[in-house]
Amino acid sequence: MARVRRNKSYKLAQIYDRRSRDVPFNAEVAEVEVDNPLALDAGEKIVAIRSIRGDPLGRLHAHHQIDEAQYLGGRAFQNDWERAERGPQAMDPTREYVDGARTREPVTESQRQAVLRLNQIERELGTDGAALVHDVLVLGLTMDQIGQRRAVRTKRWNDYFARRFRECLDRLALIYGLATETGAQHAGRRR
């Protein structure tokens, strides 16, 4: 019986390439390097695919329009917002009392700290900056949508909102201790 010849271009490394090649029709994805959860040594990284469709901050980071400190500052703000939002909610006196209704959960120390940081951020960014950060990071709006909400629909306003948003991300990176004042000044000059 004749021996079957193997293809010379066969590569062992391709066996372990587990990245999905099939993405949905309207998917918007970007490759990102993350810590390997199965790594034996600390600091090992793997390449993963992240959806950036409903994530304006992830989109800006994937397209290298913001740096790592700005990205992490924005994520820290989102984390604080989510933590603070889970706190006590107002009671609706117009609703009928239902026996067996859940009791309110007490405010935890981490929720209290998150609210304090959010209050500090609002003071430092100002009313307009805090509203812009909220619109992008919490509501997920684009600069076009922000302009439409504020009844200004020109490219010049969109550029202003984008520049102001990056300034606010610089400030968030400083507040969360992810950047230093001199590093933020140098980053501002590069743009």
PDB file of C-alpha atoms in Angstrom:
ATOM      1  CA  MET A   1       0.000   0.000   0.000  1.00  0.00           C
ATOM      2  CA  ALA A   2       1.350   3.440  -0.932  1.00  0.00           C
ATOM      3  CA  ARG A   3       2.090   5.905   1.830  1.00  0.00           C
ATOM      4  CA  VAL A   4       0.016   9.139   1.953  1.00  0.00           C
ATOM      5  CA  ARG A   5       2.135  12.271   1.641  1.00  0.00           C
ATOM      6  CA  ARG A   6       1.425  15.136   4.014  1.00  0.00           C
ATOM      7  CA  ASN A   7       1.210  18.701   2.869  1.00  0.00           C
ATOM      8  CA  LYS A   8       4.496  20.513   3.624  1.00  0.00           C
ATOM      9  CA  SER A   9       2.681  23.756   4.514  1.00  0.00           C
ATOM     10  CA  TYR A  10       1.038  22.087   7.533  1.00  0.00           C
ATOM     11  CA  LYS A  11       1.762  24.206  10.613  1.00  0.00           C
ATOM     12  CA  LEU A  12       1.225  23.062  14.161  1.00  0.00           C
ATOM     13  CA  ALA A  13       0.610  26.621  15.384  1.00  0.00           C
ATOM     14  CA  GLN A  14      -2.639  26.875  13.431  1.00  0.00           C
ATOM     15  CA  ILE A  15      -4.228  24.134  15.512  1.00  0.00           C
ATOM     16  CA  TYR A  16      -4.278  26.379  18.566  1.00  0.00           C
ATOM     17  CA  ASP A  17      -5.643  29.459  16.837  1.00  0.00           C
ATOM     18  CA  ARG A  18      -9.100  29.585  18.433  1.00  0.00           C
ATOM     19  CA  ARG A  19     -10.153  33.000  17.214  1.00  0.00           C
ATOM     20  CA  SER A  20     -13.583  33.009  15.663  1.00  0.00           C
ATOM     21  CA  ARG A  21     -13.691  33.709  11.973  1.00  0.00           C
ATOM     22  CA  ASP A  22     -17.476  33.892  11.898  1.00  0.00           C
ATOM     23  CA  VAL A  23     -18.899  37.199  13.068  1.00  0.00           C
ATOM     24  CA  PRO A  24     -22.487  38.385  12.700  1.00  0.00           C
ATOM     25  CA  PHE A  25     -23.440  40.414   9.629  1.00  0.00           C
ATOM     26  CA  ASN A  26     -23.424  43.823  11.342  1.00  0.00           C
ATOM     27  CA  ALA A  27     -20.763  43.160  13.987  1.00  0.00           C
ATOM     28  CA  GLU A  28     -18.126  45.730  14.823  1.00  0.00           C
ATOM     29  CA  VAL A  29     -15.182  44.060  16.525  1.00  0.00           C
ATOM     30  CA  ALA A  30     -11.593  44.864  17.409  1.00  0.00           C
ATOM     31  CA  GLU A  31      -8.718  42.704  18.542  1.00  0.00           C
ATOM     32  CA  VAL A  32      -7.510  43.413  22.055  1.00  0.00           C
ATOM     33  CA  GLU A  33      -4.701  41.938  24.114  1.00  0.00           C
ATOM     34  CA  VAL A  34      -5.859  40.626  27.526  1.00  0.00           C
ATOM     35  CA  ASP A  35      -4.369  38.625  30.390  1.00  0.00           C
ATOM     36  CA  ASN A  36      -4.414  34.902  29.714  1.00  0.00           C
ATOM     37  CA  PRO A  37      -6.817  33.331  32.238  1.00  0.00           C
ATOM     38  CA  LEU A  38      -5.135  29.918  31.780  1.00  0.00           C
ATOM     39  CA  ALA A  39      -1.564  31.206  32.055  1.00  0.00           C
ATOM     40  CA  LEU A  40       0.909  29.521  34.344  1.00  0.00           C
ATOM     41  CA  ASP A  41       3.124  32.615  34.537  1.00  0.00           C
ATOM     42  CA  ALA A  42       1.850  36.034  35.548  1.00  0.00           C
ATOM     43  CA  GLY A  43       1.699  38.600  32.777  1.00  0.00           C
ATOM     44  CA  GLU A  44       1.037  36.277  29.843  1.00  0.00           C
ATOM     45  CA  LYS A  45      -1.273  37.832  27.258  1.00  0.00           C
ATOM     46  CA  ILE A  46      -3.591  36.498  24.585  1.00  0.00           C
ATOM     47  CA  VAL A  47      -5.418  38.190  21.720  1.00  0.00           C
ATOM     48  CA  ALA A  48      -9.201  38.321  22.090  1.00  0.00           C
ATOM     49  CA  ILE A  49     -11.948  39.875  20.005  1.00  0.00           C
ATOM     50  CA  ARG A  50     -14.064  42.587  21.634  1.00  0.00           C
ATOM     51  CA  SER A  51     -17.333  43.957  20.355  1.00  0.00           C
ATOM     52  CA  ILE A  52     -17.227  47.736  19.980  1.00  0.00           C
ATOM     53  CA  ARG A  53     -20.675  48.174  18.471  1.00  0.00           C
ATOM     54  CA  GLY A  54     -22.396  49.700  21.515  1.00  0.00           C
ATOM     55  CA  ASP A  55     -19.234  50.848  23.286  1.00  0.00           C
ATOM     56  CA  PRO A  56     -18.046  54.346  22.307  1.00  0.00           C
ATOM     57  CA  LEU A  57     -15.134  54.198  24.741  1.00  0.00           C
ATOM     58  CA  GLY A  58     -13.983  50.832  23.393  1.00  0.00           C
ATOM     59  CA  ARG A  59     -14.274  52.154  19.832  1.00  0.00           C
ATOM     60  CA  LEU A  60     -12.105  55.183  20.620  1.00  0.00           C
ATOM     61  CA  HIS A  61      -9.515  52.948  22.270  1.00  0.00           C
ATOM     62  CA  ALA A  62      -9.532  50.394  19.435  1.00  0.00           C
ATOM     63  CA  HIS A  63      -8.962  53.152  16.862  1.00  0.00           C
ATOM     64  CA  HIS A  64      -6.112  54.634  18.976  1.00  0.00           C
ATOM     65  CA  GLN A  65      -7.945  57.946  19.470  1.00  0.00           C
ATOM     66  CA  ILE A  66      -7.470  57.761  23.250  1.00  0.00           C
ATOM     67  CA  ASP A  67      -4.607  56.294  25.254  1.00  0.00           C
ATOM     68  CA  GLU A  68      -4.616  53.559  27.883  1.00  0.00           C
ATOM     69  CA  ALA A  69      -4.929  55.919  30.879  1.00  0.00           C
ATOM     70  CA  GLN A  70      -7.927  57.689  29.339  1.00  0.00           C
ATOM     71  CA  TYR A  71      -9.542  54.336  28.545  1.00  0.00           C
ATOM     72  CA  LEU A  72      -9.020  53.005  32.071  1.00  0.00           C
ATOM     73  CA  GLY A  73     -10.257  56.293  33.559  1.00  0.00           C
ATOM     74  CA  GLY A  74     -13.452  56.011  31.522  1.00  0.00           C
ATOM     75  CA  ARG A  75     -13.925  52.383  32.590  1.00  0.00           C
ATOM     76  CA  ALA A  76     -13.373  53.357  36.248  1.00  0.00           C
ATOM     77  CA  PHE A  77     -16.054  56.052  35.884  1.00  0.00           C
ATOM     78  CA  GLN A  78     -18.463  53.498  34.383  1.00  0.00           C
ATOM     79  CA  ASN A  79     -17.698  51.097  37.234  1.00  0.00           C
ATOM     80  CA  ASP A  80     -18.391  53.794  39.851  1.00  0.00           C
ATOM     81  CA  TRP A  81     -21.614  54.766  38.086  1.00  0.00           C
ATOM     82  CA  GLU A  82     -22.860  51.173  38.058  1.00  0.00           C
ATOM     83  CA  ARG A  83     -21.911  50.670  41.684  1.00  0.00           C
ATOM     84  CA  ALA A  84     -23.599  53.900  42.803  1.00  0.00           C
ATOM     85  CA  GLU A  85     -26.724  53.217  40.739  1.00  0.00           C
ATOM     86  CA  ARG A  86     -27.481  50.028  42.681  1.00  0.00           C
ATOM     87  CA  GLY A  87     -28.007  51.980  45.886  1.00  0.00           C
ATOM     88  CA  PRO A  88     -31.319  52.745  47.561  1.00  0.00           C
ATOM     89  CA  GLN A  89     -34.042  53.793  45.194  1.00  0.00           C
ATOM     90  CA  ALA A  90     -36.925  56.131  45.848  1.00  0.00           C
ATOM     91  CA  MET A  91     -40.150  54.636  47.097  1.00  0.00           C
ATOM     92  CA  ASP A  92     -43.204  55.274  44.961  1.00  0.00           C
ATOM     93  CA  PRO A  93     -46.054  56.223  47.348  1.00  0.00           C
ATOM     94  CA  THR A  94     -48.637  55.949  44.548  1.00  0.00           C
ATOM     95  CA  ARG A  95     -48.035  52.212  44.131  1.00  0.00           C
ATOM     96  CA  GLU A  96     -50.122  49.821  46.144  1.00  0.00           C
ATOM     97  CA  TYR A  97     -48.292  48.032  48.948  1.00  0.00           C
ATOM     98  CA  VAL A  98     -47.708  44.389  48.141  1.00  0.00           C
ATOM     99  CA  ASP A  99     -47.147  41.941  50.951  1.00  0.00           C
ATOM    100  CA  GLY A 100     -43.844  40.119  50.563  1.00  0.00           C
ATOM    101  CA  ALA A 101     -42.159  42.930  48.662  1.00  0.00           C
ATOM    102  CA  ARG A 102     -38.391  43.041  48.826  1.00  0.00           C
ATOM    103  CA  THR A 103     -36.837  45.096  51.566  1.00  0.00           C
ATOM    104  CA  ARG A 104     -34.401  47.750  50.542  1.00  0.00           C
ATOM    105  CA  GLU A 105     -30.758  46.779  50.556  1.00  0.00           C
ATOM    106  CA  PRO A 106     -28.550  48.937  52.769  1.00  0.00           C
ATOM    107  CA  VAL A 107     -25.941  51.197  51.170  1.00  0.00           C
ATOM    108  CA  THR A 108     -22.543  49.518  51.229  1.00  0.00           C
ATOM    109  CA  GLU A 109     -19.262  51.298  51.835  1.00  0.00           C
ATOM    110  CA  SER A 110     -18.168  50.747  48.221  1.00  0.00           C
ATOM    111  CA  GLN A 111     -21.395  52.363  46.979  1.00  0.00           C
ATOM    112  CA  ARG A 112     -20.855  55.323  49.296  1.00  0.00           C
ATOM    113  CA  GLN A 113     -17.264  55.738  48.072  1.00  0.00           C
ATOM    114  CA  ALA A 114     -18.424  55.545  44.448  1.00  0.00           C
ATOM    115  CA  VAL A 115     -20.979  58.309  45.037  1.00  0.00           C
ATOM    116  CA  LEU A 116     -18.323  60.482  46.709  1.00  0.00           C
ATOM    117  CA  ARG A 117     -15.961  60.003  43.734  1.00  0.00           C
ATOM    118  CA  LEU A 118     -18.768  60.806  41.277  1.00  0.00           C
ATOM    119  CA  ASN A 119     -19.560  63.994  43.189  1.00  0.00           C
ATOM    120  CA  GLN A 120     -15.877  64.984  43.086  1.00  0.00           C
ATOM    121  CA  ILE A 121     -15.762  64.258  39.345  1.00  0.00           C
ATOM    122  CA  GLU A 122     -18.816  66.424  38.719  1.00  0.00           C
ATOM    123  CA  ARG A 123     -17.232  69.314  40.632  1.00  0.00           C
ATOM    124  CA  GLU A 124     -13.943  69.007  38.735  1.00  0.00           C
ATOM    125  CA  LEU A 125     -15.402  68.544  35.245  1.00  0.00           C
ATOM    126  CA  GLY A 126     -18.087  71.177  35.616  1.00  0.00           C
ATOM    127  CA  THR A 127     -21.687  70.881  34.545  1.00  0.00           C
ATOM    128  CA  ASP A 128     -20.996  70.662  30.811  1.00  0.00           C
ATOM    129  CA  GLY A 129     -18.085  68.215  31.149  1.00  0.00           C
ATOM    130  CA  ALA A 130     -20.008  65.974  33.549  1.00  0.00           C
ATOM    131  CA  ALA A 131     -23.019  65.953  31.197  1.00  0.00           C
ATOM    132  CA  LEU A 132     -20.771  65.103  28.230  1.00  0.00           C
ATOM    133  CA  VAL A 133     -19.062  62.253  30.097  1.00  0.00           C
ATOM    134  CA  HIS A 134     -22.445  60.922  31.244  1.00  0.00           C
ATOM    135  CA  ASP A 135     -23.858  61.062  27.714  1.00  0.00           C
ATOM    136  CA  VAL A 136     -20.953  59.093  26.237  1.00  0.00           C
ATOM    137  CA  LEU A 137     -19.995  56.688  29.032  1.00  0.00           C
ATOM    138  CA  VAL A 138     -23.403  55.945  30.561  1.00  0.00           C
ATOM    139  CA  LEU A 139     -25.870  56.511  27.723  1.00  0.00           C
ATOM    140  CA  GLY A 140     -23.454  55.413  24.966  1.00  0.00           C
ATOM    141  CA  LEU A 141     -24.131  58.366  22.659  1.00  0.00           C
ATOM    142  CA  THR A 142     -21.888  59.371  19.768  1.00  0.00           C
ATOM    143  CA  MET A 143     -20.717  62.941  19.167  1.00  0.00           C
ATOM    144  CA  ASP A 144     -23.332  63.304  16.383  1.00  0.00           C
ATOM    145  CA  GLN A 145     -26.092  62.250  18.775  1.00  0.00           C
ATOM    146  CA  ILE A 146     -24.823  64.628  21.457  1.00  0.00           C
ATOM    147  CA  GLY A 147     -24.877  67.451  18.914  1.00  0.00           C
ATOM    148  CA  GLN A 148     -28.438  66.561  17.930  1.00  0.00           C
ATOM    149  CA  ARG A 149     -29.548  66.563  21.568  1.00  0.00           C
ATOM    150  CA  ARG A 150     -28.029  70.017  21.994  1.00  0.00           C
ATOM    151  CA  ALA A 151     -29.385  71.313  18.656  1.00  0.00           C
ATOM    152  CA  VAL A 152     -25.932  71.881  17.130  1.00  0.00           C
ATOM    153  CA  ARG A 153     -25.312  69.690  14.101  1.00  0.00           C
ATOM    154  CA  THR A 154     -22.125  70.969  12.483  1.00  0.00           C
ATOM    155  CA  LYS A 155     -18.788  69.197  12.167  1.00  0.00           C
ATOM    156  CA  ARG A 156     -17.145  71.980  14.135  1.00  0.00           C
ATOM    157  CA  TRP A 157     -19.364  71.226  17.152  1.00  0.00           C
ATOM    158  CA  ASN A 158     -18.681  67.492  16.833  1.00  0.00           C
ATOM    159  CA  ASP A 159     -14.944  68.217  16.851  1.00  0.00           C
ATOM    160  CA  TYR A 160     -15.402  70.429  19.919  1.00  0.00           C
ATOM    161  CA  PHE A 161     -17.341  67.699  21.754  1.00  0.00           C
ATOM    162  CA  ALA A 162     -14.688  65.107  20.871  1.00  0.00           C
ATOM    163  CA  ARG A 163     -11.854  67.369  22.051  1.00  0.00           C
ATOM    164  CA  ARG A 164     -13.730  68.263  25.252  1.00  0.00           C
ATOM    165  CA  PHE A 165     -14.494  64.588  25.908  1.00  0.00           C
ATOM    166  CA  ARG A 166     -10.784  63.688  25.624  1.00  0.00           C
ATOM    167  CA  GLU A 167      -9.973  66.506  28.066  1.00  0.00           C
ATOM    168  CA  CYS A 168     -12.551  65.061  30.480  1.00  0.00           C
ATOM    169  CA  LEU A 169     -10.985  61.590  30.081  1.00  0.00           C
ATOM    170  CA  ASP A 170      -7.595  63.114  30.921  1.00  0.00           C
ATOM    171  CA  ARG A 171      -9.135  64.566  34.076  1.00  0.00           C
ATOM    172  CA  LEU A 172     -10.729  61.206  34.971  1.00  0.00           C
ATOM    173  CA  ALA A 173      -7.342  59.501  34.586  1.00  0.00           C
ATOM    174  CA  LEU A 174      -5.876  62.041  37.034  1.00  0.00           C
ATOM    175  CA  ILE A 175      -8.722  61.645  39.540  1.00  0.00           C
ATOM    176  CA  TYR A 176      -8.472  57.843  39.519  1.00  0.00           C
ATOM    177  CA  GLY A 177      -4.673  57.955  39.825  1.00  0.00           C
ATOM    178  CA  LEU A 178      -4.007  56.443  36.393  1.00  0.00           C
ATOM    179  CA  ALA A 179      -1.944  59.390  35.140  1.00  0.00           C
ATOM    180  CA  THR A 180       0.117  62.227  36.549  1.00  0.00           C
ATOM    181  CA  GLU A 181      -0.326  65.927  35.913  1.00  0.00           C
ATOM    182  CA  THR A 182       2.850  66.136  33.800  1.00  0.00           C
ATOM    183  CA  GLY A 183       1.865  63.054  31.785  1.00  0.00           C
ATOM    184  CA  ALA A 184      -1.535  64.565  31.003  1.00  0.00           C
ATOM    185  CA  GLN A 185       0.082  67.835  29.902  1.00  0.00           C
ATOM    186  CA  HIS A 186       2.430  66.014  27.530  1.00  0.00           C
ATOM    187  CA  ALA A 187      -0.441  63.954  26.109  1.00  0.00           C
ATOM    188  CA  GLY A 188      -2.394  67.152  25.469  1.00  0.00           C
ATOM    189  CA  ARG A 189       0.477  68.638  23.448  1.00  0.00           C
ATOM    190  CA  ARG A 190       0.744  65.557  21.202  1.00  0.00           C
ATOM    191  CA  ARG A 191      -2.775  65.978  19.806  1.00  0.00           C
TER     192      ARG A 191
END
